[in-house]
XYZ file of N, CA and C in Angstrom:
642
model
N 111.794 86.472 145.188
C 110.360 86.339 145.218
C 109.927 84.951 144.822
N 108.689 84.864 144.342
C 108.120 83.566 143.971
C 108.838 82.959 142.770
N 109.302 83.829 141.846
C 109.995 83.321 140.659
C 111.311 82.654 141.049
N 112.044 83.284 141.965
C 113.304 82.699 142.408
C 113.088 81.368 143.113
N 112.021 81.303 143.913
C 111.708 80.047 144.596
C 111.384 78.956 143.576
N 110.618 79.325 142.550
C 110.275 78.342 141.514
C 111.505 77.883 140.762
N 112.409 78.824 140.459
C 113.643 78.469 139.763
C 114.462 77.505 140.604
N 114.592 77.816 141.901
C 115.376 76.948 142.783
C 114.744 75.571 142.901
N 113.416 75.520 142.965
C 112.723 74.234 143.094
C 112.922 73.369 141.860
N 112.744 73.972 140.677
C 112.903 73.214 139.442
C 114.346 72.791 139.218
N 115.283 73.677 139.527
C 116.691 73.334 139.341
C 117.128 72.263 140.326
N 116.578 72.306 141.557
C 116.878 71.248 142.514
C 116.324 69.920 142.031
N 115.139 69.960 141.438
C 114.572 68.731 140.870
C 115.436 68.204 139.734
N 115.985 69.134 138.925
C 116.879 68.712 137.846
C 118.130 68.057 138.405
N 118.688 68.637 139.475
C 119.890 68.075 140.088
C 119.620 66.696 140.660
N 118.507 66.559 141.414
C 118.181 65.261 142.002
C 117.872 64.235 140.929
N 117.242 64.684 139.853
C 116.962 63.742 138.771
C 118.224 63.264 138.105
N 119.200 64.178 137.925
C 120.460 63.776 137.297
C 121.239 62.851 138.189
N 121.235 63.104 139.515
C 121.991 62.266 140.427
C 121.287 60.941 140.690
N 119.982 60.935 140.641
C 119.259 59.715 140.951
C 119.076 58.803 139.756
N 119.165 59.341 138.554
C 118.996 58.518 137.371
C 120.184 57.592 137.234
N 119.917 56.343 136.853
C 121.029 55.415 136.655
C 120.564 54.000 136.852
N 121.536 53.085 136.850
C 121.235 51.680 137.012
C 122.230 51.048 137.954
N 122.837 49.967 137.501
C 123.792 49.217 138.303
C 125.198 49.442 137.772
N 126.080 49.889 138.649
C 127.488 50.052 138.314
C 128.299 49.113 139.197
N 129.254 48.420 138.595
C 130.032 47.448 139.347
C 131.414 47.314 138.730
N 132.404 47.171 139.592
C 133.770 46.865 139.170
C 134.114 45.486 139.700
N 134.495 44.574 138.825
C 134.733 43.189 139.215
C 136.113 42.734 138.775
N 136.643 41.767 139.515
C 137.920 41.158 139.169
C 137.643 39.845 138.459
N 138.230 39.700 137.280
C 138.006 38.527 136.440
C 139.298 37.725 136.357
N 139.382 36.593 137.076
C 140.626 35.803 137.058
C 140.919 35.242 135.672
N 142.144 34.767 135.492
C 142.509 34.161 134.213
C 141.726 32.859 134.017
N 141.387 32.593 132.771
C 140.632 31.392 132.376
C 139.293 31.290 133.103
N 138.677 32.420 133.379
C 137.414 32.426 134.128
C 136.348 33.214 133.379
N 135.101 33.011 133.796
C 133.958 33.727 133.227
C 132.983 34.054 134.350
N 132.429 35.260 134.300
C 131.444 35.681 135.290
C 130.207 36.195 134.569
N 129.052 35.743 135.045
C 127.783 36.102 134.414
C 126.869 36.795 135.415
N 126.015 37.657 134.899
C 125.032 38.386 135.701
C 123.666 38.211 135.058
N 122.634 38.184 135.904
C 121.282 37.905 135.429
C 120.340 39.017 135.896
N 119.469 39.426 134.996
C 118.506 40.485 135.301
C 117.168 40.149 134.658
N 116.115 40.120 135.480
C 114.780 39.868 134.948
C 114.186 41.180 134.439
N 113.733 41.163 133.191
C 113.229 42.373 132.543
C 111.867 42.103 131.926
N 111.081 43.158 131.850
C 109.809 43.090 131.155
C 110.049 43.237 129.654
N 109.058 42.917 128.870
C 109.175 43.073 127.417
C 108.914 44.526 127.024
N 109.552 44.941 125.946
C 109.315 46.269 125.408
C 110.028 47.393 126.118
N 111.066 47.092 126.887
C 111.831 48.147 127.534
C 113.259 48.137 126.992
N 113.946 49.215 127.230
C 115.311 49.377 126.727
C 116.310 49.189 127.856
N 117.398 48.498 127.541
C 118.504 48.420 128.485
C 119.811 48.699 127.746
N 120.769 49.218 128.481
C 122.074 49.583 127.914
C 123.173 49.016 128.795
N 124.150 48.398 128.168
C 125.309 47.843 128.871
C 126.564 48.539 128.365
N 127.253 49.228 129.257
C 128.546 49.845 128.963
C 129.602 49.148 129.813
N 130.741 48.821 129.208
C 131.801 48.176 129.972
C 133.169 48.629 129.474
N 134.147 48.487 130.348
C 135.521 48.872 130.018
C 136.484 48.090 130.905
N 137.566 47.600 130.306
C 138.598 46.897 131.055
C 139.555 47.930 131.643
N 139.709 47.912 132.958
C 140.538 48.907 133.632
C 141.990 48.481 133.689
N 142.245 47.199 133.935
C 143.630 46.734 134.041
C 143.688 45.249 133.725
N 144.928 44.814 133.422
C 145.169 43.396 133.192
C 145.446 43.058 131.748
N 146.579 42.373 131.521
C 146.900 41.878 130.182
C 146.933 42.972 129.144
N 146.235 42.720 128.048
C 146.135 43.701 126.964
C 144.853 44.527 127.076
N 144.263 44.585 128.263
C 143.058 45.383 128.508
C 141.927 44.972 127.566
N 141.690 43.656 127.461
C 140.629 43.167 126.592
C 139.855 42.054 127.293
N 138.608 41.870 126.875
C 137.740 40.875 127.484
C 136.672 40.475 126.472
N 136.159 39.248 126.598
C 135.026 38.793 125.787
C 133.732 39.094 126.522
N 132.692 39.429 125.765
C 131.399 39.742 126.368
C 130.283 39.246 125.455
N 129.246 38.667 126.056
C 128.059 38.284 125.292
C 126.819 38.434 126.152
N 125.693 38.671 125.482
C 124.400 38.866 126.137
C 123.410 37.886 125.521
N 122.603 37.243 126.382
C 121.598 36.283 125.926
C 120.221 36.702 126.416
N 119.204 36.431 125.585
C 117.831 36.706 125.987
C 117.267 35.513 126.756
N 116.024 35.602 127.262
C 115.470 34.483 128.050
C 115.374 33.169 127.286
N 115.369 33.219 125.960
C 115.290 31.999 125.158
C 116.651 31.396 124.854
N 117.717 31.990 125.396
C 119.061 31.477 125.145
C 119.674 31.973 123.855
N 119.013 32.920 123.192
C 119.543 33.459 121.940
C 120.563 34.556 122.233
N 121.708 34.492 121.568
C 122.750 35.497 121.753
C 122.394 36.748 120.962
N 122.202 37.849 121.667
C 121.837 39.100 121.010
C 123.029 40.059 120.925
N 124.119 39.720 121.585
C 125.329 40.538 121.510
C 126.518 39.644 121.836
N 127.578 39.766 121.033
C 128.787 38.991 121.300
C 129.988 39.696 120.685
N 130.989 39.969 121.508
C 132.231 40.586 121.065
C 133.399 39.892 121.764
N 134.518 39.802 121.074
C 135.700 39.149 121.631
C 136.855 40.141 121.709
N 137.587 40.050 122.810
C 138.799 40.827 123.045
C 138.555 42.328 122.821
N 137.553 42.849 123.514
C 137.240 44.273 123.437
C 137.750 44.966 124.692
N 138.293 46.162 124.501
C 138.731 46.962 125.643
C 137.550 47.694 126.264
N 136.644 48.170 125.444
C 135.432 48.832 125.928
C 134.385 48.788 124.818
N 133.118 48.901 125.225
C 132.047 48.909 124.232
C 130.744 49.298 124.927
N 129.730 49.572 124.122
C 128.403 49.915 124.622
C 127.370 49.183 123.772
N 126.343 48.638 124.438
C 125.326 47.865 123.735
C 123.954 48.249 124.272
N 123.033 48.576 123.366
C 121.654 48.917 123.724
C 120.701 47.972 123.010
N 119.600 47.656 123.688
C 118.660 46.691 123.115
C 117.279 46.909 123.707
N 116.233 46.756 122.874
C 114.849 46.774 123.334
C 114.383 45.325 123.472
N 113.936 44.978 124.659
C 113.563 43.595 124.922
C 112.316 43.205 124.138
N 112.326 41.988 123.625
C 111.180 41.455 122.894
C 110.432 40.402 123.700
N 111.082 39.845 124.697
C 110.455 38.810 125.518
C 110.694 39.106 126.993
N 109.732 38.738 127.822
C 109.876 38.897 129.259
C 110.641 37.709 129.828
N 111.536 37.996 130.755
C 112.302 36.919 131.361
C 113.650 37.391 131.855
N 114.531 36.422 132.107
C 115.848 36.701 132.660
C 116.855 36.847 131.520
N 117.470 38.018 131.457
C 118.530 38.283 130.487
C 119.881 38.082 131.178
N 120.812 37.507 130.446
C 122.123 37.163 131.001
C 123.217 37.843 130.201
N 124.138 38.487 130.901
C 125.325 39.022 130.236
C 126.563 38.545 130.984
N 127.559 38.118 130.212
C 128.747 37.468 130.766
C 130.015 38.149 130.260
N 131.016 38.175 131.136
C 132.356 38.624 130.787
C 133.297 37.430 130.916
N 134.083 37.200 129.887
C 134.933 36.018 129.856
C 136.396 36.412 129.660
N 137.244 35.750 130.442
C 138.701 35.898 130.315
C 139.334 34.535 130.067
N 138.557 33.641 129.435
C 139.006 32.266 129.239
C 140.161 32.163 128.248
N 140.341 33.165 127.405
C 141.437 33.113 126.442
C 142.775 33.457 127.075
N 142.776 33.991 128.300
C 144.015 34.364 128.980
C 144.367 33.291 130.007
N 145.619 32.888 130.033
C 146.047 31.793 130.907
C 146.861 32.262 132.107
N 147.224 33.555 132.163
C 148.051 33.977 133.293
C 147.720 35.374 133.808
N 146.943 36.163 133.115
C 146.665 37.536 133.563
C 145.183 37.682 133.904
N 144.905 38.275 135.062
C 143.530 38.548 135.441
C 143.195 39.993 135.071
N 141.903 40.255 134.954
C 141.434 41.561 134.497
C 140.535 42.193 135.559
N 140.459 43.505 135.521
C 139.494 44.262 136.321
C 138.574 44.984 135.338
N 137.285 44.700 135.434
C 136.306 45.176 134.458
C 135.269 46.036 135.172
N 134.976 47.170 134.589
C 133.896 48.048 135.054
C 132.729 47.941 134.078
N 131.496 47.855 134.612
C 130.336 47.893 133.729
C 129.207 48.692 134.374
N 128.382 49.250 133.514
C 127.216 50.055 133.919
C 126.015 49.501 133.168
N 125.033 48.991 133.920
C 123.839 48.386 133.324
C 122.638 49.274 133.621
N 122.091 49.910 132.587
C 120.965 50.826 132.721
C 119.707 50.177 132.148
N 118.620 50.287 132.879
C 117.345 49.691 132.458
C 116.305 50.798 132.320
N 115.626 50.824 131.175
C 114.553 51.786 130.956
C 115.070 53.158 130.572
N 114.170 53.982 130.109
C 114.494 55.358 129.756
C 114.396 56.244 130.989
N 115.137 57.313 130.960
C 115.112 58.257 132.073
C 113.750 58.945 132.131
N 113.131 59.022 133.311
C 111.820 59.683 133.413
C 111.940 61.168 133.095
N 110.882 61.775 132.579
C 110.940 63.207 132.246
C 111.137 64.049 133.494
N 111.896 65.112 133.343
C 112.211 65.964 134.485
C 111.015 66.807 134.909
N 110.148 67.142 133.958
C 108.976 67.963 134.252
C 107.710 67.119 134.106
N 106.679 67.397 134.899
C 105.431 66.625 134.806
C 104.792 66.761 133.424
N 104.333 65.643 132.883
C 103.631 65.612 131.586
C 104.441 66.262 130.479
N 105.773 66.119 130.581
C 106.618 66.780 129.585
C 106.463 66.128 128.212
N 106.258 64.811 128.191
C 106.139 64.114 126.912
C 104.786 64.323 126.247
N 103.786 64.740 127.026
C 102.435 64.897 126.482
C 102.039 66.353 126.269
N 102.979 67.257 126.454
C 102.644 68.676 126.338
C 102.533 69.078 124.870
N 101.556 69.954 124.616
C 101.358 70.449 123.253
C 101.875 71.873 123.102
N 102.167 72.517 124.224
C 102.689 73.883 124.172
C 104.196 73.864 124.366
N 104.840 74.943 123.913
C 106.287 75.033 124.052
C 106.657 75.264 125.512
N 107.867 74.862 125.841
C 108.359 75.059 127.200
C 108.617 76.537 127.460
N 108.362 76.945 128.678
C 108.676 78.318 129.051
C 110.184 78.479 129.177
N 110.631 79.730 129.287
C 112.061 79.992 129.412
C 112.633 79.344 130.675
N 111.856 79.354 131.753
C 112.285 78.748 133.008
C 112.419 77.239 132.857
N 111.428 76.619 132.237
C 111.472 75.164 132.054
C 112.601 74.759 131.115
N 112.810 75.531 130.071
C 113.912 75.233 129.154
C 115.255 75.328 129.853
N 115.403 76.332 130.719
C 116.663 76.482 131.454
C 116.897 75.287 132.372
N 115.859 74.802 133.037
C 116.001 73.657 133.937
C 116.322 72.382 133.163
N 115.697 72.208 131.999
C 116.016 71.040 131.175
C 117.468 71.099 130.718
N 117.934 72.278 130.342
C 119.335 72.435 129.938
C 120.279 72.112 131.087
N 119.937 72.589 132.287
C 120.760 72.291 133.465
C 120.804 70.786 133.718
N 119.653 70.144 133.589
C 119.586 68.693 133.800
C 120.479 67.947 132.801
N 120.426 68.339 131.533
C 121.259 67.691 130.524
C 122.742 67.930 130.787
N 123.082 69.150 131.227
C 124.475 69.447 131.534
C 124.962 68.640 132.736
N 124.108 68.447 133.740
C 124.479 67.638 134.899
C 124.704 66.179 134.501
N 123.862 65.670 133.614
C 124.074 64.311 133.120
C 125.402 64.198 132.387
N 125.727 65.222 131.589
C 127.005 65.212 130.884
C 128.175 65.269 131.861
N 128.039 66.032 132.932
C 129.090 66.113 133.945
C 129.289 64.759 134.625
N 128.175 64.079 134.963
C 128.268 62.765 135.598
C 128.958 61.769 134.674
N 128.596 61.779 133.392
C 129.242 60.876 132.427
C 130.731 61.191 132.305
N 131.078 62.471 132.284
C 132.487 62.853 132.184
C 133.269 62.426 133.428
N 132.656 62.584 134.596
C 133.330 62.168 135.827
C 133.570 60.664 135.843
N 132.575 59.897 135.391
C 132.766 58.446 135.312
C 133.888 58.093 134.349
N 133.905 58.767 133.204
C 134.950 58.517 132.210
C 136.331 58.837 132.771
N 136.467 59.971 133.449
C 137.773 60.354 133.986
C 138.193 59.456 135.144
N 137.218 58.975 135.938
C 137.557 58.029 137.001
C 138.124 56.737 136.412
N 137.513 56.262 135.335
C 138.011 55.047 134.698
C 139.385 55.263 134.089
N 139.574 56.419 133.444
C 140.888 56.711 132.872
C 141.943 56.821 133.963
N 141.573 57.443 135.095
C 142.525 57.576 136.195
C 142.893 56.204 136.754
N 141.880 55.323 136.915
C 142.158 53.976 137.420
C 143.020 53.187 136.436
N 142.748 53.340 135.150
C 143.540 52.642 134.139
C 144.976 53.162 134.117
N 145.149 54.471 134.174
C 146.497 55.041 134.177
C 147.250 54.667 135.443
N 146.550 54.620 136.589
C 147.205 54.211 137.833
C 147.673 52.762 137.755
N 146.841 51.897 137.149
C 147.231 50.498 136.992
C 148.461 50.369 136.109
N 148.486 51.126 135.022
C 149.654 51.067 134.138
C 150.896 51.610 134.830
N 150.735 52.676 135.638
C 151.882 53.232 136.360
C 152.417 52.237 137.387
N 151.516 51.549 138.085
C 151.955 50.552 139.061
C 152.651 49.380 138.363
N 152.130 48.988 137.209
C 152.767 47.907 136.457
C 154.164 48.324 135.987
N 154.273 49.554 135.492
C 155.577 50.059 135.060
C 156.539 50.171 136.235
N 156.039 50.617 137.386
C 156.879 50.719 138.575
C 157.383 49.348 139.003
N 156.536 48.334 138.908
C 156.966 46.980 139.242
C 158.047 46.481 138.303
N 157.892 46.759 137.009
C 158.914 46.331 136.049
C 160.238 47.039 136.302
N 160.170 48.335 136.601
C 161.396 49.080 136.898
C 162.074 48.529 138.150
N 161.270 48.166 139.158
C 161.843 47.613 140.391
C 162.535 46.286 140.114
N 161.879 45.406 139.362
C 162.502 44.123 139.031
C 163.786 44.322 138.216
N 163.744 45.271 137.272
C 164.929 45.539 136.459
C 166.067 46.073 137.328
N 165.735 46.919 138.285
C 166.769 47.463 139.178
C 167.390 46.359 140.030
N 166.546 45.461 140.556
C 167.075 44.341 141.341
C 167.960 43.458 140.476
N 167.538 43.201 139.243
C 168.368 42.391 138.335
C 169.704 43.051 138.042
N 169.664 44.350 137.770
C 170.923 45.061 137.517
C 171.837 45.022 138.740
N 171.267 45.147 139.939
C 172.078 45.098 141.160
C 172.750 43.748 141.318
N 172.013 42.672 141.074
C 172.602 41.341 141.168
C 173.701 41.130 140.140
N 173.465 41.613 138.923
C 174.483 41.460 137.874
C 175.745 42.235 138.230
N 175.574 43.484 138.706
C 176.736 44.274 139.105
C 177.479 43.616 140.259
N 176.760 43.028 141.206
C 177.379 42.355 142.337
C 178.195 41.151 141.861
N 177.632 40.369 140.948
C 178.350 39.200 140.426
C 179.559 39.625 139.606
N 179.426 40.678 138.790
C 180.561 41.161 137.999
C 181.661 41.679 138.919
N 181.292 42.372 139.983
C 182.298 42.886 140.917
C 183.070 41.753 141.578
N 182.354 40.732 142.022
C 183.032 39.578 142.625
C 183.955 38.910 141.614
N 183.501 38.765 140.381
C 184.341 38.148 139.351
C 185.596 38.956 139.077
N 185.459 40.294 139.031
C 186.632 41.130 138.793
C 187.636 41.045 139.951
N 187.125 41.019 141.181
C 188.020 40.908 142.340
C 188.774 39.588 142.318
N 188.064 38.519 142.025
C 188.725 37.203 141.972
C 189.738 37.130 140.842
N 189.416 37.762 139.712
C 190.352 37.752 138.590
C 191.612 38.545 138.913
N 191.461 39.724 139.498
C 192.622 40.522 139.877
C 193.438 39.822 140.960
N 192.777 39.176 141.864
C 193.496 38.454 142.915
C 194.333 37.331 142.342
N 193.809 36.690 141.300
C 194.575 35.595 140.688
C 195.829 36.101 139.990
N 195.832 37.358 139.513
C 197.007 37.911 138.855
C 198.159 38.128 139.839
N 197.839 38.467 141.090
C 198.871 38.823 142.057
C 199.155 37.706 143.058
N 198.596 36.588 142.829
C 198.876 35.452 143.712
C 200.190 34.808 143.303
N 201.125 34.678 144.272
C 202.443 34.087 143.978
C 202.334 32.592 143.901
N 202.859 32.061 142.822
C 202.817 30.620 142.639
C 204.104 30.008 143.204
N 203.970 29.150 144.149
C 205.108 28.488 144.787
C 205.621 27.362 143.889
N 206.981 27.244 143.777
C 207.546 26.153 142.973
C 207.259 24.802 143.640
N 207.098 23.856 142.842
C 206.816 22.508 143.370
C 208.055 21.970 144.066
N 207.904 21.420 145.266
C 209.014 20.874 146.049
C 209.260 19.407 145.701
N 210.466 18.942 146.078
C 210.786 17.546 145.814
C 211.526 17.362 144.484
N 212.163 16.316 144.326
C 212.885 16.010 143.096
C 214.098 15.124 143.381
N 214.627 14.493 142.494
C 215.766 13.587 142.684
C 217.054 14.369 142.831
N 217.836 14.112 143.931
C 219.122 14.784 144.102
C 220.275 14.039 143.478
N 221.303 14.683 143.161
C 222.456 14.049 142.547
C 223.661 14.102 143.482
């Protein structure tokens, strides 16, 4: 009936809100001794959140710093594998956040980051200004929305863990392959040496010819 239609409509809105809420997600390759910066123009008095994680490379660490439009550093961390930073802007302008791998001279990194701007809009109309309690239907839809957000966060987390574990497995596979090739070469050289040594044992030495006769 009408109640079921209303439930489906509100729950669909919760689903679309959970899937549509978000910001900028990006996975970038950071070469050795390099730095990459991103710029975002923001209004004053809003909240932004930066989450990042190193997926592969070296010791899975990276330097990160954030600057406000006045050039003031509002966040700075060195050699972090992952972290999260939230801030309410005080000035309007271009905010800059950079990832640096300048401390590494031979290993490049792959870094994932998620940049969220502003608070998530309310799922229900005038939800923040309501003076009455939520109905059972509205409470159920809000709960569904929160659970969907938790599912999305968990999926992102597991995707990153899967990518990190795959990178480590590929690195381990490469080391095993190199070790196997090295062992093969060593065994080949030892075999040749043993054959030559055994051959020298059974080689007949001819007496030297010539000499003064009497």
